Short mmCIF file of C-alpha atoms and ligand atoms in Angstrom, two decimals:
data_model
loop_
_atom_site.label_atom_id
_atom_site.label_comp_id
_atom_site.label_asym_id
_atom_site.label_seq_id
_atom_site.Cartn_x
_atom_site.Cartn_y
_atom_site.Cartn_z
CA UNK O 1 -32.16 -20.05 -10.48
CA UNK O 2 -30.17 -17.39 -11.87
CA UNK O 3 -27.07 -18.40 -14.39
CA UNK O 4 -23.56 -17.54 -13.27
CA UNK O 5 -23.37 -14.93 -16.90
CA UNK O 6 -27.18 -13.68 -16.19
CA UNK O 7 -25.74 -12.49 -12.43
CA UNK O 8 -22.11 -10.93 -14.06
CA UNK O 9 -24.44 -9.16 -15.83
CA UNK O 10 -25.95 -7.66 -13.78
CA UNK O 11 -23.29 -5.08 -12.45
CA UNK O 12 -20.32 -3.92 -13.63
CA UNK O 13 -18.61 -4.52 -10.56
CA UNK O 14 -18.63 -6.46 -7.63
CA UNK O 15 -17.87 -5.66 -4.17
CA UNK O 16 -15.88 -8.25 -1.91
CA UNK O 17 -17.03 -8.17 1.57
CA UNK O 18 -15.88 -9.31 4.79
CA UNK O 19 -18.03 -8.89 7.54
CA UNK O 20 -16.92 -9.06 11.11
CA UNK O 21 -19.89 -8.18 13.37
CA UNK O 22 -23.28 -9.19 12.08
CA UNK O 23 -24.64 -6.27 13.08
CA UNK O 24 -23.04 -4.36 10.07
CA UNK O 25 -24.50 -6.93 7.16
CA UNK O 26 -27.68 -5.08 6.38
CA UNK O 27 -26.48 -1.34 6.83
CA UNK O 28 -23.26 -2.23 4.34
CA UNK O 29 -26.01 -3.79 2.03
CA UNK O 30 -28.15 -1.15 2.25
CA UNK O 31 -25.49 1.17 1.25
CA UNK O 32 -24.31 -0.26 -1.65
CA UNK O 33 -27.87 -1.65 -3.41
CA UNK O 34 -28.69 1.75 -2.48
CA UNK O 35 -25.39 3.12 -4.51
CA UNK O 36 -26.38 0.47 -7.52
CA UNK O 37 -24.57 -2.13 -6.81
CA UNK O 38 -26.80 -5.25 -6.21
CA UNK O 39 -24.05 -8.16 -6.70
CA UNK O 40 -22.24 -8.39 -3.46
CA UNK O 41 -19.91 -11.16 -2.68
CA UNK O 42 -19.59 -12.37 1.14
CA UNK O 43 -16.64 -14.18 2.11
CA UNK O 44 -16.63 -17.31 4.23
CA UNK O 45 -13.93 -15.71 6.21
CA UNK O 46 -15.82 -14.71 9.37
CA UNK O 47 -17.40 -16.82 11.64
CA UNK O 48 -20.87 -14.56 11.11
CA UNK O 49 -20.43 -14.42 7.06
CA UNK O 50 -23.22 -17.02 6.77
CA UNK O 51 -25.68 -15.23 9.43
CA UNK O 52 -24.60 -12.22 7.49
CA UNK O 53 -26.04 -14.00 3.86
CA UNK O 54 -29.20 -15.09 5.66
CA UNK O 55 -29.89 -11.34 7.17
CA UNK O 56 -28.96 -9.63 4.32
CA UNK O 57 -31.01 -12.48 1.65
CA UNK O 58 -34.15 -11.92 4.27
CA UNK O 59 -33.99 -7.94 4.50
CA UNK O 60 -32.04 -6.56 1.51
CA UNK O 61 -34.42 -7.92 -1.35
CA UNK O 62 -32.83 -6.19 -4.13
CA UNK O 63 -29.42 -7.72 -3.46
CA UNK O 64 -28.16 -10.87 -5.57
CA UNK O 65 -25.72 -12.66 -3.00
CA UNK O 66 -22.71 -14.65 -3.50
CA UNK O 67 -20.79 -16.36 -0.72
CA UNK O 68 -16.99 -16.11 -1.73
CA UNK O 69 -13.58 -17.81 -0.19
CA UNK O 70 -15.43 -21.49 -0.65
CA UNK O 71 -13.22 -23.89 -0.46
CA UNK O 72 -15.55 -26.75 0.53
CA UNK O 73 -18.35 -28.75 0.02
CA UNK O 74 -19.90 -28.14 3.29
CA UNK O 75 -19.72 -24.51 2.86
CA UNK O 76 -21.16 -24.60 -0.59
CA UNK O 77 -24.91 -26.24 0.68
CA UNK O 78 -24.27 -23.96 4.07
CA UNK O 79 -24.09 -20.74 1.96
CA UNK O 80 -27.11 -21.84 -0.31
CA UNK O 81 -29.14 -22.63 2.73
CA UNK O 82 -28.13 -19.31 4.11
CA UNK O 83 -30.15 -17.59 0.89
CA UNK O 84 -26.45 -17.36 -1.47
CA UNK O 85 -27.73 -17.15 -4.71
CA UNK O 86 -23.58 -17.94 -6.53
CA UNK O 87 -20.75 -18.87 -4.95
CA UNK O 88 -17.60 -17.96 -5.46
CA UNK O 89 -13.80 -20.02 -4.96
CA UNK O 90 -10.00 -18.14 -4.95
CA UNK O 91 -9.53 -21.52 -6.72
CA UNK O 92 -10.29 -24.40 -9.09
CA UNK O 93 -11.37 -27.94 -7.84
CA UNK O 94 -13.06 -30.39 -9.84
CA UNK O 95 -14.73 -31.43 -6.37
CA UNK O 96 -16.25 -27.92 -6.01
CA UNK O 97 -17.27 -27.68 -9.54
CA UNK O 98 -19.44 -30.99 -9.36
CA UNK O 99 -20.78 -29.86 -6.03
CA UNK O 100 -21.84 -26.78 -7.54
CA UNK O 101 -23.64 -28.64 -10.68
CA UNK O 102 -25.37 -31.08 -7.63
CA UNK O 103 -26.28 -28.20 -5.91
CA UNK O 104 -27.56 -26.63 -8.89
CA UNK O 105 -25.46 -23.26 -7.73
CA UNK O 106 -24.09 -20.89 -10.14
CA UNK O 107 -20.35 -21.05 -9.85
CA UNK O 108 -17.44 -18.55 -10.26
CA UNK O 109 -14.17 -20.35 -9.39
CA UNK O 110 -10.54 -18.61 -9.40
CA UNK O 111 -8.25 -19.08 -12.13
CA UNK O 112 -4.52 -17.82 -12.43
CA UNK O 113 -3.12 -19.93 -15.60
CA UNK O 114 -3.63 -21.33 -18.86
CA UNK O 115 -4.04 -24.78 -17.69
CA UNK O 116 -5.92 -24.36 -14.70
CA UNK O 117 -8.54 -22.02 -17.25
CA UNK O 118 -8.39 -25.10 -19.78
CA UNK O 119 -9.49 -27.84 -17.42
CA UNK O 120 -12.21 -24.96 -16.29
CA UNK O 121 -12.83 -24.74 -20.02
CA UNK O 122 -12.87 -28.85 -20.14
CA UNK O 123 -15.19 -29.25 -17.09
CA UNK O 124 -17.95 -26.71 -18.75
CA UNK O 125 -17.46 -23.49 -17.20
CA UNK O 126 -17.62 -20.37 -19.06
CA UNK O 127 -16.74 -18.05 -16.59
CA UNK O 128 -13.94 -17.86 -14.00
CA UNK O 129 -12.77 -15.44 -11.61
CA UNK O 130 -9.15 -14.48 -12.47
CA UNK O 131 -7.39 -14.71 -9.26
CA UNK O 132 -4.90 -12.67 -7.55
CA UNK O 133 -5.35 -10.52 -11.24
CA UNK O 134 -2.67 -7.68 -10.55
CA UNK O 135 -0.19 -10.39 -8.70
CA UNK O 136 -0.38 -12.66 -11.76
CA UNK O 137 0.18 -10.00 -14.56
CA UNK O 138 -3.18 -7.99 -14.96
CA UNK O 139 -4.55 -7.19 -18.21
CA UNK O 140 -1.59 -8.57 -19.97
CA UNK O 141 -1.87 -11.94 -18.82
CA UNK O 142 -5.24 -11.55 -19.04
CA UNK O 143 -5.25 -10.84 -22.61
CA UNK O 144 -2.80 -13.49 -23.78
CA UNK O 145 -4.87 -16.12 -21.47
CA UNK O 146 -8.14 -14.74 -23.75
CA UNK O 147 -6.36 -15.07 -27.39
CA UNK O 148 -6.08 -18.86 -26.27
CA UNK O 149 -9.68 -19.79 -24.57
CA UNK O 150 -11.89 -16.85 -26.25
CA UNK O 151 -14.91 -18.41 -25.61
CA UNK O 152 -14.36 -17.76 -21.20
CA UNK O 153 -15.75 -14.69 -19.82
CA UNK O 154 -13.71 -13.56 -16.98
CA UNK O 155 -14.10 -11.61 -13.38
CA UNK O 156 -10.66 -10.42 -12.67
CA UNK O 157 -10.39 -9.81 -8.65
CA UNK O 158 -7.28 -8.94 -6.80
CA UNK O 159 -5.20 -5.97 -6.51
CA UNK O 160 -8.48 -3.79 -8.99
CA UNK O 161 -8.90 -0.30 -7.63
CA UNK O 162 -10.94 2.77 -8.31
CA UNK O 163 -7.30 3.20 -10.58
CA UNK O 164 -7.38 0.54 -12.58
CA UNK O 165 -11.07 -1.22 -12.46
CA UNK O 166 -11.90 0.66 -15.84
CA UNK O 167 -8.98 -0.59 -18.08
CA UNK O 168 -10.32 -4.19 -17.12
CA UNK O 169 -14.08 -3.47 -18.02
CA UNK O 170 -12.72 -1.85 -21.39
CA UNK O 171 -11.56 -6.11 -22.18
CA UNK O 172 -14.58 -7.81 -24.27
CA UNK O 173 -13.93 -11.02 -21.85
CA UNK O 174 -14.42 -9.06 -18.90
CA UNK O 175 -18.23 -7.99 -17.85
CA UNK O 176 -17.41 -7.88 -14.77
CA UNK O 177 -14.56 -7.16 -11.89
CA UNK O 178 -14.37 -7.56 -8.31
CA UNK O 179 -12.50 -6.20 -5.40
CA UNK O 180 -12.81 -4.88 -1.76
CA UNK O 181 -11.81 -1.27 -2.21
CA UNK O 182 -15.38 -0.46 -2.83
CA UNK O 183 -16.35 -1.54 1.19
CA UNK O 184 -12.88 -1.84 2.86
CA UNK O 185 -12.98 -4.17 5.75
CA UNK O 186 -11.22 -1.71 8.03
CA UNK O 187 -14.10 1.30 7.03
CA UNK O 188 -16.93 -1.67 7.89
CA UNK O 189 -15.58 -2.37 11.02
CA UNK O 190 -15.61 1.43 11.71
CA UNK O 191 -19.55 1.81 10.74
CA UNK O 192 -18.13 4.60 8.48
CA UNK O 193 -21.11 3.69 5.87
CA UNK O 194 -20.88 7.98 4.53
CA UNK O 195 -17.21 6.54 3.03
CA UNK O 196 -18.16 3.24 1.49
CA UNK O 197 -21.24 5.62 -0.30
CA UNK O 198 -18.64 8.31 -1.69
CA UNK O 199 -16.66 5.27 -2.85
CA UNK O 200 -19.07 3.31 -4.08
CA UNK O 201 -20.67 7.00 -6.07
CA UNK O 202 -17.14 7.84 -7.51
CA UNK O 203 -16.83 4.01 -8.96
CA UNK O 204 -20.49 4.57 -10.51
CA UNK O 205 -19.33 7.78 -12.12
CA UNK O 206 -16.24 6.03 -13.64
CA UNK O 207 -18.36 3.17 -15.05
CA UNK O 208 -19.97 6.51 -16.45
CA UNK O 209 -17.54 7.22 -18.70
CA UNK O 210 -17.68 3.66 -20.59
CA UNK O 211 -21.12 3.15 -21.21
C1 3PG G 301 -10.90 -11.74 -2.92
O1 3PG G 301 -11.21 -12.44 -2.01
O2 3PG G 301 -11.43 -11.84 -4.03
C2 3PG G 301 -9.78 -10.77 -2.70
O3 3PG G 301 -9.43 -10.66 -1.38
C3 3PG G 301 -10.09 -9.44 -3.26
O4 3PG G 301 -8.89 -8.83 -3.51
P1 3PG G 301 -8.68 -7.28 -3.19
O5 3PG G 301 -8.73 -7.16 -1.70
O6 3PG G 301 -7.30 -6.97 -3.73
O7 3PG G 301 -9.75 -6.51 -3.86
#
């Protein structure tokens, strides 16, 4: 089983995805392992999301998968049976965060304050997804959440764009971002795969200029 921080680190950012014909999973996959990025969320929004995990786990070897929007139990053991490798919450529940340890899952839960990242911090977690991160202040609430619990890593999701993804990854809490800009929902459900590439090309030459 992978660990939540060995699959963060694995790419610099990671696209949200919501799938509305099943037919689109592996194509979208495709194009985006292909484009290097390998950590792809799926949300649990779509009633083919967890046919879309167990196509894309079966044919798309190279992907790590994460099924996102959980919000409970049941979906947790559905995703994992459907080949999700993490799962991912907009929120924090102590119910989901003992499921997770039961199901021996890697977890990335949503965050959005100080207390709700200390009882994260208190119930063992060491990284959380920062959750809606431009609606709730950005990088300066990010950073004044960090100079309290330094020892959380953080994936900061909501409202990050080709504009602003790089001023997150510059944080030393942040190995990671996330964000649906990279495979729009609107260009998956027009098969316009050329688009997501050029998007998903002109992110990688961003990350570029960091390394
Ligand atoms: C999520 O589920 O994490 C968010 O919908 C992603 O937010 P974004 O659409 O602003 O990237």
């Amino acid at each position: 089983m992978l660990t939540l921080i060995d699959i963060l680190q694995q790419s610099r950012i990671i696209p949200v995805i919501v799938i509305d014909k099943i037919e689109h999973a592996i194509p979208l996959a495709n194009t985006l392992v292909e484009n290097g990025f390998k950590v792809l969320e799926i949300t649990l929004r779509t009633d083919c999301a967890l046919e879309a995990i167990k196509q894309i786990a079966n044919s798309v070897p190279d992907a790590i998968l994460g099924a996102g929007t959980i919000i409970t139990p049941r979906q947790l053991s559905e995703a994992k049976a459907a080949g999700a490798q993490f799962a991912v919450s907009p929120g924090l529940s102590e119910q989901l965060v003992a499921e997770t340890k039961k199901e021996k899952l890697a977890y990335l839960p949503g965050i959005a304050t100080v207390s709700e990242a200390l009882l994260a911090y208190e119930l063992g977690l060491t990284a959380l997804k920062f959750f809606p991160a431009e609606i709730m202040g950005g990088i300066k609430a990010l950073s004044a959440l960090s100079e309290v619990l330094p020892s959380l890593q953080f994936c900061p999701t909501g409202g990050i764009n080709l504009d602003n993804f790089i001023n997150y990854l510059k944080l030393p809490q942040v190995p990671c971002i996330g964000g649906t800009w990279i495979a729009p929902r609107a260009l998956i459900e027009k098969e316009n795969f050329t688009e997501i590439a050029l998007h998903a090309k002109e992110a990688q030459r961003k990350l570029q200029t960091i390394l």
